[in-house]
Coordinates of C-alpha atoms in Angstrom, one line a residue:
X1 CA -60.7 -42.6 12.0
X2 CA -63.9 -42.5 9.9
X3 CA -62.4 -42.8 6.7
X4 CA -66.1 -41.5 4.9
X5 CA -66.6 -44.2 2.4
X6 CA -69.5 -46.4 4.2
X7 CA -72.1 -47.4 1.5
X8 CA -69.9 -46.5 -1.8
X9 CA -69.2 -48.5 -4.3
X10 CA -65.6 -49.8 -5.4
X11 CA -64.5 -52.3 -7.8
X12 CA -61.4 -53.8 -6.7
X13 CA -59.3 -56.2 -9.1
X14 CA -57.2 -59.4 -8.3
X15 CA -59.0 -59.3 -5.7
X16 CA -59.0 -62.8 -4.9
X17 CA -56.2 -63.2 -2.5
X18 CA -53.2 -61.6 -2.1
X19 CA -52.4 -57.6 -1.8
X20 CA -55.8 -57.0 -4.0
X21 CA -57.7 -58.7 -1.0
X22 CA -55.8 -56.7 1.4
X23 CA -57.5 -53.7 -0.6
X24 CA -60.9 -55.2 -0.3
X25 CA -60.9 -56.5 3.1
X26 CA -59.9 -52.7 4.4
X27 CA -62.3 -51.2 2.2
X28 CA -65.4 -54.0 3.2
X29 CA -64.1 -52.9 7.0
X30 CA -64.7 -49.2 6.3
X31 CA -68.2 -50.5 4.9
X32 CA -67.4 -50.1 1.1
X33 CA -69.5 -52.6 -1.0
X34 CA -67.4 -53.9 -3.2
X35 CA -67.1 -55.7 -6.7
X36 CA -64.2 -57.9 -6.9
X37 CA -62.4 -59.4 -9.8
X38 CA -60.3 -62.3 -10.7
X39 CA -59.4 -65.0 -12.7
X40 CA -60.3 -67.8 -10.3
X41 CA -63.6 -69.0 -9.7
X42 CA -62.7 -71.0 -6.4
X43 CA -60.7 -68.3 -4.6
X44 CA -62.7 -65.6 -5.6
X45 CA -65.9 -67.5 -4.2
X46 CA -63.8 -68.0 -1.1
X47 CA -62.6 -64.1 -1.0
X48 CA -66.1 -62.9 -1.4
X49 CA -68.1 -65.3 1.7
X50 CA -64.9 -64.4 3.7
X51 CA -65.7 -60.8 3.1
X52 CA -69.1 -61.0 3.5
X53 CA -68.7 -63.0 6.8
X54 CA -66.6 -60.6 8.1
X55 CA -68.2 -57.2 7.5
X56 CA -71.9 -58.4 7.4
X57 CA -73.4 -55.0 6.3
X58 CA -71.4 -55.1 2.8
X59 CA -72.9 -55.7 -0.3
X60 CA -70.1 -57.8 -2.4
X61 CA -70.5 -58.9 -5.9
X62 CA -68.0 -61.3 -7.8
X63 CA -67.0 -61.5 -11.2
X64 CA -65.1 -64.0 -12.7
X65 CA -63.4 -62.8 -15.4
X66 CA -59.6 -61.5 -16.6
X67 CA -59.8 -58.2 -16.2
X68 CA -56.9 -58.0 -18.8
X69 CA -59.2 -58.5 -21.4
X70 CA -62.1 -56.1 -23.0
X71 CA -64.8 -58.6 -22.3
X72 CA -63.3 -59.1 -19.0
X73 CA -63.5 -55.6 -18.2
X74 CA -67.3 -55.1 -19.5
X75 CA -68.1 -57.9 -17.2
X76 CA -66.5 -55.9 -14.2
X77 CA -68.0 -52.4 -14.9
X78 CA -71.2 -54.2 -15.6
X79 CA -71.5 -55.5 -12.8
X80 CA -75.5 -54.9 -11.0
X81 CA -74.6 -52.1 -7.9
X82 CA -78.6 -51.0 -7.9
X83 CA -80.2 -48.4 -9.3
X84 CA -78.5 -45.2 -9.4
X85 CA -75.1 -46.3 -8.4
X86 CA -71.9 -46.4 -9.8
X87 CA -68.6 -47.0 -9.2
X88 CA -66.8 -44.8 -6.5
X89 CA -63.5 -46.5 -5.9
X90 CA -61.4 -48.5 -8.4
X91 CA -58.3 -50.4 -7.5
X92 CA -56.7 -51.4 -10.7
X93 CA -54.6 -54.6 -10.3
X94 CA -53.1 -57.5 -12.3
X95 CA -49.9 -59.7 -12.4
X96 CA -47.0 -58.7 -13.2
X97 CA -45.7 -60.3 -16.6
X98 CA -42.7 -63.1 -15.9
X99 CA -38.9 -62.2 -15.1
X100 CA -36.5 -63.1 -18.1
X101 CA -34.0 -61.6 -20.2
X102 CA -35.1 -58.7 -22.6
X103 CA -33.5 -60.3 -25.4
X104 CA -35.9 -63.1 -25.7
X105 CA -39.0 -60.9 -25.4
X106 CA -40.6 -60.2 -28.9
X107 CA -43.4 -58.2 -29.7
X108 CA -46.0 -60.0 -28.8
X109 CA -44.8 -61.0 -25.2
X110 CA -44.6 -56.7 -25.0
X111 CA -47.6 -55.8 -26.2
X112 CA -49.3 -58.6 -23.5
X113 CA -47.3 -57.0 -20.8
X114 CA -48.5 -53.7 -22.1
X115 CA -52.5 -54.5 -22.0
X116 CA -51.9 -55.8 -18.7
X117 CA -50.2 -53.6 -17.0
X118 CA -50.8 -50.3 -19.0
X119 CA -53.6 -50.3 -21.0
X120 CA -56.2 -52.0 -18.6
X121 CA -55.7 -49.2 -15.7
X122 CA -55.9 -46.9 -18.4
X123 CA -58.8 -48.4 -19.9
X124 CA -61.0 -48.5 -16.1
X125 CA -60.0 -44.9 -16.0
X126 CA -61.1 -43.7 -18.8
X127 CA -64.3 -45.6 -18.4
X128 CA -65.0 -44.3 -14.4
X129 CA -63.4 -41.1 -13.8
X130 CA -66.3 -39.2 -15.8
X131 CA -69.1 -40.5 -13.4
X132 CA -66.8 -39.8 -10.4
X133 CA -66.0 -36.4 -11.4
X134 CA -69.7 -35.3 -12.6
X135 CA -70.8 -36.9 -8.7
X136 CA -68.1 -35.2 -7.1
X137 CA -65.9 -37.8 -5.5
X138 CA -63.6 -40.4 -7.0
X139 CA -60.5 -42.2 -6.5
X140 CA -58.2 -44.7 -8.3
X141 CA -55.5 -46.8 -6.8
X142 CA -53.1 -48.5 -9.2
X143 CA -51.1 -51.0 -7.5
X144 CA -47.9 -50.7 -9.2
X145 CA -44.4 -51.9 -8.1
X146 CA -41.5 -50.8 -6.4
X147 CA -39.5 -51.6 -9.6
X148 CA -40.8 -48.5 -10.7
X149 CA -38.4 -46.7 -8.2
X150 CA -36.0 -48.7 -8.2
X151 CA -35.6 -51.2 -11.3
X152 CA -34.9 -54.5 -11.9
X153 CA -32.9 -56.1 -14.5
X154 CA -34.8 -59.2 -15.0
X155 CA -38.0 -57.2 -14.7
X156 CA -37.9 -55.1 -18.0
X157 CA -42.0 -55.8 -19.1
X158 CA -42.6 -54.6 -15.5
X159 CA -40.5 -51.5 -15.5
X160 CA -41.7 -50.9 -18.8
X161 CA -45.3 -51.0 -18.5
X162 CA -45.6 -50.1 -15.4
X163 CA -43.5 -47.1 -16.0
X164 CA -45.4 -45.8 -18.8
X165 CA -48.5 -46.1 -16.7
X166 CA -47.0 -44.4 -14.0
X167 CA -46.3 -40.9 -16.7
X168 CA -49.6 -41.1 -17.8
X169 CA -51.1 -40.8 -14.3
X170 CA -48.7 -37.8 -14.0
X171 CA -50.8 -36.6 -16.3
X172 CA -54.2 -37.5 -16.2
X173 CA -54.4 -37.0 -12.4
X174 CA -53.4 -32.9 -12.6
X175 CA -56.3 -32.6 -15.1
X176 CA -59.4 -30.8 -14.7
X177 CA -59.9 -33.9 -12.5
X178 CA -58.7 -33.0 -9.8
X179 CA -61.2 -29.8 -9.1
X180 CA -63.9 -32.0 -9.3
X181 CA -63.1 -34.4 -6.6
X182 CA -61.3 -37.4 -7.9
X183 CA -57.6 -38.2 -7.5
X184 CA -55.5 -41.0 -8.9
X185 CA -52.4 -42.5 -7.1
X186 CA -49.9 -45.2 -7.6
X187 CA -49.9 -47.7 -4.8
X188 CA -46.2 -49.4 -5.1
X189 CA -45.3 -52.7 -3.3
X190 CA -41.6 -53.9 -1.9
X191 CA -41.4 -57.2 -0.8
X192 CA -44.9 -58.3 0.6
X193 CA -45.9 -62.0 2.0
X194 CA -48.0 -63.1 -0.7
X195 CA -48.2 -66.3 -3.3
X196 CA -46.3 -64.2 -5.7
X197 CA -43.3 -63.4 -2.9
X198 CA -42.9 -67.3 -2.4
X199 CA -43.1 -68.5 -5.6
X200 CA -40.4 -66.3 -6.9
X201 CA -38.1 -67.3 -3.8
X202 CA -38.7 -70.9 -4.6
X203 CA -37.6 -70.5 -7.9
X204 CA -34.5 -68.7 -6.5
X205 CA -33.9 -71.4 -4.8
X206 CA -34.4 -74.0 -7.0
X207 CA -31.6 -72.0 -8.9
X208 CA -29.3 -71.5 -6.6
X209 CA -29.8 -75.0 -4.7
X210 CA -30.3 -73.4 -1.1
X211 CA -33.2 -73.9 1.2
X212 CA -35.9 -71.6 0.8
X213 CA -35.8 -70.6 4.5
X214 CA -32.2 -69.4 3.9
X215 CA -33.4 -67.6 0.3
X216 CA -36.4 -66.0 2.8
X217 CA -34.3 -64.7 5.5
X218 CA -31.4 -63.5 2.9
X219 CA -34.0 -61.2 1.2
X220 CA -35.0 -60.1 4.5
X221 CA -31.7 -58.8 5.5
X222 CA -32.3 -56.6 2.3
X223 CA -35.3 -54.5 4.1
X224 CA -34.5 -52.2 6.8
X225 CA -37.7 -53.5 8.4
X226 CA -36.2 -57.0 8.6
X227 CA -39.6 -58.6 7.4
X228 CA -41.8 -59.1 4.6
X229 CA -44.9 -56.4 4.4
X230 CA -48.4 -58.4 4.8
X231 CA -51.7 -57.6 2.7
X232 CA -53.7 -56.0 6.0
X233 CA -50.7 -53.5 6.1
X234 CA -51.0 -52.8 2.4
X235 CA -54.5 -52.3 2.3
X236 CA -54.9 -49.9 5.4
X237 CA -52.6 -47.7 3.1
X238 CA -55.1 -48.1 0.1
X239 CA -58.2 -47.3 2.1
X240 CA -56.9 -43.9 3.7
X241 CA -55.9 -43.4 0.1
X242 CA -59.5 -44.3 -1.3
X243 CA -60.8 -41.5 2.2
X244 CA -62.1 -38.3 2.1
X245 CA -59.1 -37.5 4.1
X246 CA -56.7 -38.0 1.2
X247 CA -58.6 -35.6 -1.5
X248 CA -55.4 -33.7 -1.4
X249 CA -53.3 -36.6 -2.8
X250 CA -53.1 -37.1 -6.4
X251 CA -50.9 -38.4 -9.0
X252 CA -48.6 -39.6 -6.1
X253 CA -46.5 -42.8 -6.4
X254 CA -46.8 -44.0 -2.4
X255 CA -43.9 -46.9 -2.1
X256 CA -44.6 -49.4 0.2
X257 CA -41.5 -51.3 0.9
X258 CA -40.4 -51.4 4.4
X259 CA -37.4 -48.9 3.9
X260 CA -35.1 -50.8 0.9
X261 CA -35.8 -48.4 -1.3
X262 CA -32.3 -46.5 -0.7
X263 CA -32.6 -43.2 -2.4
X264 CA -33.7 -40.1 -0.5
X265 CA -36.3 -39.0 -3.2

């Protein structure tokens, strides 16, 4: 399938490795150019010739920045995509804000949880989706979490920020927005085979003082789909998203999770 987004621009974030290079690499395959953003100069150098090497006809540009931050973001949409172009796609993405026990949390761990999680999608929005609309085409991914559906106790900044994200897309994306071409949808991720995955298994079994094989295949057993999700799998779903075939999805929250999410809604 010709997904229709050859030659336009997106500006992926935490793009670097994990789930937001899952999103690039499907995008750079569908020929999207791309802007990508993270923290880390290495990996991000390393994202960027891998994607260049593998879909040779893509332009890719990489900033270096936190895209949590306001100069961060200026850097990003800044960005030099030639003359008359501007940015067609935007996957917002950052890292979720530590597990812990709400009672320890004070206002300023919050409000940091808040600008990344809440405020920076919000931000990008509100700084593409008037371009998009005036051209006639736009999309937004956030990639959110499952927690969202389903939450966690020890992830209370997550459900919390994310959450109040998630309403204001309810929102924003049944605007006048969506007559003019651009949609907005929540991309939510289960239990996917990434840095973030094993480092939070490691830590449960530090804790616990089982093997991490056994702490692997125990969260497993949780999914219906008896495996982890990888970052190819997740991105296919974010590029049909980003498609001219999914202009009729918007303000969506599409849960990627291998089947543990147990409610039927």
């Amino acid at each position: 399938m010709d997904l229709g987004i050859k030659g336009k621009w997106a500006l992926v974030c935490g793009a670097s490795k994990g789930l937001g290079l899952g999103c690039a690499q499907a995008l750079a395959a569908e020929g999207a150019n791309l802007v990508i953003v993270a923290r880390g100069v290495g990996d991000l150098q390393t994202a960027a010739a891998g994607l260049r090497e593998a879909s040779p006809g893509v332009q890719v540009i990489a900033v270096a920045a936190d895209i949590t931050t306001p100069e961060g973001r200026a850097a990003a949409l800044s960005a030099p995509l030639g003359p008359g172009s501007s940015f067609d796609i935007v996957v917002t993405n950052a890292g979720g804000p530590p597990p812990g026990d709400f009672r320890g949390w004070d206002r300023e761990i919050w409000l940091k949880a808040l600008d990344a999680n809440m405020i920076t999608p919000i931000e990008l929005i509100k700084a593409t989706v008037d371009g998009m609309a005036q051209r006639g085409f736009g999309r937004i991914i956030n990639i959110t979490s499952s927690a969202v559906k389903a939450p966690i106790d020890i992830l209370g900044l997550s459900n919390g920020a994310r959450s109040g994200l998630t309403g204001f897309v309810a929102g924003v994306s049944r605007s006048g927005l969506a007559a003019q071409g651009v949609t907005i949808n929540n991309l939510l991720p289960g239990a996917f085979d990434t840095d973030r995955l094993k480092t939070t298994l490691e830590g449960a079994a530090t804790k616990t003082g089982q093997p991490v094989e056994a702490v692997m295949d125990a969260r497993r057993k949780t999914i219906p789909a008896r495996r982890f999700g990888t970052p190819a799998e997740f991105g296919a779903i974010c590029a049909f998203l980003c498609s001219v075939h999914a202009g009729y999805m918007t303000g969506q929250n599409v849960l990627a999770d291998g089947g543990a999410y147990p409610g039927t809604y």
